[in-house]
Structures are given as structure tokens and as C-alpha cells.
């Protein structure tokens, strides 16, 4: 594994390996001795966080994942303060970052830029890995990994993800998290997806074609209450209003696409509620108190999954296993 630009690079053994490594890293880090060992894994390495689109948890969890492994970080969070304002091209900027660091983690408002950066890296003498931390409306592969890990942990006593019915609700048209997670479902037998979206915000045809190609059953509805009792997980997303061209998000009545205490009553006792966050009104704060609310754990899982991913990129996974064995 070198670049992590989209979900296509993952197969089932790699996903299982990353989930195991995530659990191992978080377990090791619980003791001060283990945390110190982790910090000594990559103290000479440097990473660049290039985020030209707003982020709280992806930025912070990537940054802290680097620090957990001893990797020092630098950042640009606004192209207005980089030499891009002087006319430097995207490619020249990325190549410049690669002169100083060993890893570039990037988020852009536009789709396809992480791929462009990876292609550039593949053409220069000193390439560094590119991690896509969110590219426009298209992909958010590391979010899909942490979502997968959260699902696996939620279902660890009920046979894992295989055979589960997973609902995805909200602005599915422009939500990159649900697009990336849907793609990963092909690695789990017997999963059924239920897409619940307001009119005009349904899942895009390319993802539906992908699911059809891999034989993953899915249904689409605008009626949450009809399908809620059959779901093992409901993955809720907000309206992606940053992509509005004519304030179209504000015209949507979100009430039928909201989880509150009444919806909790309709759900299985074993079902989980997930959300990539940040949330809008689509999950009532009262839901936070319910043990089925998984989104706060989900965001913390993100840091540990990103530790595992970065460790894997740099071939540090065996060393994490050795640390785990040595400290018992
Ligand atoms: N889930 C997610 O990508 O959150 P941020 O936008 O806060 O990074």
C-alpha cells in the first residue's frame, strides 16, 4: 500500500488486517509504556496536512494519528496563505510539499485532486504517499475505513457485518462518506443496503451501478419509518449545503429524515446509529444518551484507524505487533 486515494485499493484481507491493527494500536496505547513505544516508531518522519476545505475531525484525527506514531506534522489549511495566491499550480504546490515531508494528507473541495497528486508523485524521483482525506462530493476513503471498523466492532458478537441490513439516510447524492462506504460493502457477504433520501438527493447512478455490478442488493425509499424496524444500522448524514448552487438544502423538509427518541423506539434493540459528523438537526441530541448511538465512538475510532493506516503505509505494522507482544 502506498497512496490511499480511493476505496478500490482495499480487499477483504487488507480490511481485516487494518481493523486488527487498529484494535492493537489502541490497546497498546492504553499503557504509558505502549504509548512511548508507538511514538518511537517514526520520529524522523514528517507529514504535511493540506486541507483547503474545512474539517474538524479528519484534520485532528490525522494530525494526532501522526503524533501517536512520532511523526511531526505541518499544515496548510487555506490556499490563500500559500504560494498558490502567487499563481503556483496545484501540481507545483504538491511537488513542493513532497520536498519537505514523507507523507501528504489532503482534503480539497474538488473531486479528483488527490488522484492528480498521486499521479504526479508516480512521475517524480522522490514520490511520497498521498492520503485522500476527502475529495469534493466523490470520495472519503479513510472515513469509510473508520465506519467499517465501527460496524465491525458493533457487530462483533453477532457475526460481523456479513448479512446485515444497513440503512443510509440523508443527502446521499452529495455525501462522499456514504459513497465510499457503499463501495466497501462488496467485501461482506449478504449485506443489504437501504437508501433513505429526500427527493432530488437520492444516491447517484454510478454507485447504484457499482452495487449492481457486485450483486449487492439495495432498495430506495423516502419513508424511514417503514424500513427502520428491519435495519441493523442506520448511517445518517447531513445536508451537504456547501455544494448548494441555489440554496436547495434549505428547501428540504428534514423532519421525515431525522432520528429522535420516537425513531429509537422503532429500531431493533441491537441496531446502531452512526453519523460521520458534524451533525445538523438530523439526529436529536437526546439520542446521544442511547447506547445504540455510535457516532462519538465512531469519531474516536477514526484516529486509531488512521494510526493503523499510516503504520501500514510505512510498513510499521509488524513493529506494532511486536510491541503488543512485548508488553503483553
Ligand atoms: N467526518 C468528517 O469528515 O468530519 P470533518 O469534516 O469534521 O473532518
mmCIF file of C-alpha atoms in Angstrom, residues 167-287:
data_model
loop_
_atom_site.group_PDB
_atom_site.id
_atom_site.type_symbol
_atom_site.label_atom_id
_atom_site.label_comp_id
_atom_site.label_asym_id
_atom_site.label_seq_id
_atom_site.Cartn_x
_atom_site.Cartn_y
_atom_site.Cartn_z
ATOM 1 C CA UNK A 167 -29.590 1.987 6.064
ATOM 2 C CA UNK A 168 -28.008 5.187 4.751
ATOM 3 C CA UNK A 169 -30.054 8.337 5.131
ATOM 4 C CA UNK A 170 -29.832 11.998 4.187
ATOM 5 C CA UNK A 171 -28.134 13.810 1.322
ATOM 6 C CA UNK A 172 -26.890 10.673 -0.408
ATOM 7 C CA UNK A 173 -26.412 12.472 -3.722
ATOM 8 C CA UNK A 174 -23.579 14.668 -2.474
ATOM 9 C CA UNK A 175 -22.353 12.721 0.556
ATOM 10 C CA UNK A 176 -18.891 11.297 -0.118
ATOM 11 C CA UNK A 177 -18.906 9.211 3.079
ATOM 12 C CA UNK A 178 -21.883 7.103 2.018
ATOM 13 C CA UNK A 179 -20.470 6.741 -1.477
ATOM 14 C CA UNK A 180 -17.161 5.366 -0.174
ATOM 15 C CA UNK A 181 -18.781 3.127 2.455
ATOM 16 C CA UNK A 182 -21.224 1.684 -0.101
ATOM 17 C CA UNK A 183 -18.299 0.625 -2.258
ATOM 18 C CA UNK A 184 -16.623 -1.243 0.601
ATOM 19 C CA UNK A 185 -19.757 -3.321 1.220
ATOM 20 C CA UNK A 186 -18.851 -5.604 -1.670
ATOM 21 C CA UNK A 187 -16.321 -7.303 0.608
ATOM 22 C CA UNK A 188 -19.029 -8.539 3.018
ATOM 23 C CA UNK A 189 -21.394 -11.374 2.092
ATOM 24 C CA UNK A 190 -25.129 -10.935 2.306
ATOM 25 C CA UNK A 191 -25.193 -7.219 3.140
ATOM 26 C CA UNK A 192 -28.293 -5.323 2.017
ATOM 27 C CA UNK A 193 -28.332 -1.529 1.737
ATOM 28 C CA UNK A 194 -31.388 0.658 2.180
ATOM 29 C CA UNK A 195 -31.061 4.230 0.864
ATOM 30 C CA UNK A 196 -33.409 6.726 2.505
ATOM 31 C CA UNK A 197 -33.255 10.173 0.950
ATOM 32 C CA UNK A 198 -35.361 13.235 0.225
ATOM 33 C CA UNK A 199 -36.439 13.768 -3.387
ATOM 34 C CA UNK A 200 -33.578 15.099 -5.535
ATOM 35 C CA UNK A 201 -30.953 13.898 -3.040
ATOM 36 C CA UNK A 202 -31.010 10.172 -3.843
ATOM 37 C CA UNK A 203 -27.879 8.081 -4.306
ATOM 38 C CA UNK A 204 -26.182 8.733 -7.654
ATOM 39 C CA UNK A 205 -26.488 6.217 -10.527
ATOM 40 C CA UNK A 206 -22.740 5.410 -10.548
ATOM 41 C CA UNK A 207 -22.918 3.916 -7.035
ATOM 42 C CA UNK A 208 -26.121 2.019 -7.841
ATOM 43 C CA UNK A 209 -24.446 0.617 -10.960
ATOM 44 C CA UNK A 210 -21.438 -0.375 -8.840
ATOM 45 C CA UNK A 211 -23.668 -2.194 -6.342
ATOM 46 C CA UNK A 212 -25.497 -3.948 -9.172
ATOM 47 C CA UNK A 213 -22.182 -4.988 -10.714
ATOM 48 C CA UNK A 214 -21.103 -6.640 -7.457
ATOM 49 C CA UNK A 215 -24.508 -8.143 -6.714
ATOM 50 C CA UNK A 216 -25.177 -6.084 -3.574
ATOM 51 C CA UNK A 217 -28.943 -5.737 -3.077
ATOM 52 C CA UNK A 218 -30.259 -2.286 -2.278
ATOM 53 C CA UNK A 219 -33.596 -0.543 -2.061
ATOM 54 C CA UNK A 220 -34.511 3.124 -2.111
ATOM 55 C CA UNK A 221 -37.247 4.841 -0.166
ATOM 56 C CA UNK A 222 -38.309 8.175 1.239
ATOM 57 C CA UNK A 223 -40.154 6.529 4.139
ATOM 58 C CA UNK A 224 -37.827 5.990 7.097
ATOM 59 C CA UNK A 225 -40.441 4.569 9.455
ATOM 60 C CA UNK A 226 -41.343 1.787 7.021
ATOM 61 C CA UNK A 227 -37.796 0.417 6.933
ATOM 62 C CA UNK A 228 -36.395 1.349 10.361
ATOM 63 C CA UNK A 229 -37.518 -1.880 12.146
ATOM 64 C CA UNK A 230 -35.541 -4.083 9.721
ATOM 65 C CA UNK A 231 -32.254 -2.135 9.927
ATOM 66 C CA UNK A 232 -29.181 -3.329 11.841
ATOM 67 C CA UNK A 233 -27.551 0.071 11.382
ATOM 68 C CA UNK A 234 -28.723 3.477 10.268
ATOM 69 C CA UNK A 235 -25.963 5.715 8.911
ATOM 70 C CA UNK A 236 -27.283 9.269 8.977
ATOM 71 C CA UNK A 237 -25.745 12.164 7.036
ATOM 72 C CA UNK A 238 -26.374 15.899 6.992
ATOM 73 C CA UNK A 239 -27.391 18.023 4.016
ATOM 74 C CA UNK A 240 -24.160 18.856 2.183
ATOM 75 C CA UNK A 241 -25.129 22.520 1.862
ATOM 76 C CA UNK A 242 -21.585 23.552 0.922
ATOM 77 C CA UNK A 243 -22.377 22.124 -2.534
ATOM 78 C CA UNK A 244 -25.605 24.107 -2.971
ATOM 79 C CA UNK A 245 -25.881 26.221 -6.084
ATOM 80 C CA UNK A 246 -29.250 27.769 -5.271
ATOM 81 C CA UNK A 247 -29.714 27.211 -1.516
ATOM 82 C CA UNK A 248 -31.509 23.936 -2.343
ATOM 83 C CA UNK A 249 -30.719 22.342 1.056
ATOM 84 C CA UNK A 250 -32.867 24.832 2.915
ATOM 85 C CA UNK A 251 -35.913 23.824 0.835
ATOM 86 C CA UNK A 252 -35.768 20.246 2.170
ATOM 87 C CA UNK A 253 -38.102 19.220 4.971
ATOM 88 C CA UNK A 254 -35.719 17.143 7.088
ATOM 89 C CA UNK A 255 -38.326 16.045 9.658
ATOM 90 C CA UNK A 256 -39.044 12.703 7.905
ATOM 91 C CA UNK A 257 -35.276 12.047 7.725
ATOM 92 C CA UNK A 258 -34.463 12.595 11.377
ATOM 93 C CA UNK A 259 -33.627 10.247 14.244
ATOM 94 C CA UNK A 260 -35.189 11.187 17.577
ATOM 95 C CA UNK A 261 -36.475 9.248 20.545
ATOM 96 C CA UNK A 262 -39.551 8.037 18.633
ATOM 97 C CA UNK A 263 -37.344 6.557 15.920
ATOM 98 C CA UNK A 264 -35.224 4.840 18.596
ATOM 99 C CA UNK A 265 -38.419 3.098 19.753
ATOM 100 C CA UNK A 266 -38.938 1.745 16.231
ATOM 101 C CA UNK A 267 -35.408 0.370 15.929
ATOM 102 C CA UNK A 268 -34.058 -3.039 16.891
ATOM 103 C CA UNK A 269 -32.533 -3.085 20.365
ATOM 104 C CA UNK A 270 -29.285 -4.249 18.764
ATOM 105 C CA UNK A 271 -29.201 -1.693 15.949
ATOM 106 C CA UNK A 272 -26.706 1.163 15.894
ATOM 107 C CA UNK A 273 -26.964 4.808 14.862
ATOM 108 C CA UNK A 274 -23.958 6.222 13.033
ATOM 109 C CA UNK A 275 -23.078 9.605 11.557
ATOM 110 C CA UNK A 276 -19.793 10.868 10.099
ATOM 111 C CA UNK A 277 -20.409 14.228 11.862
ATOM 112 C CA UNK A 278 -20.704 17.145 12.026
ATOM 113 C CA UNK A 279 -24.429 16.740 12.545
ATOM 114 C CA UNK A 280 -27.250 19.086 11.807
ATOM 115 C CA UNK A 281 -30.817 18.606 13.012
ATOM 116 C CA UNK A 282 -30.983 15.061 11.585
ATOM 117 C CA UNK A 283 -30.070 13.446 14.932
ATOM 118 C CA UNK A 284 -31.662 14.876 18.064
ATOM 119 C CA UNK A 285 -29.216 15.419 20.933
ATOM 120 C CA UNK A 286 -31.410 13.185 23.147
ATOM 121 C CA UNK A 287 -30.261 10.245 21.012
#
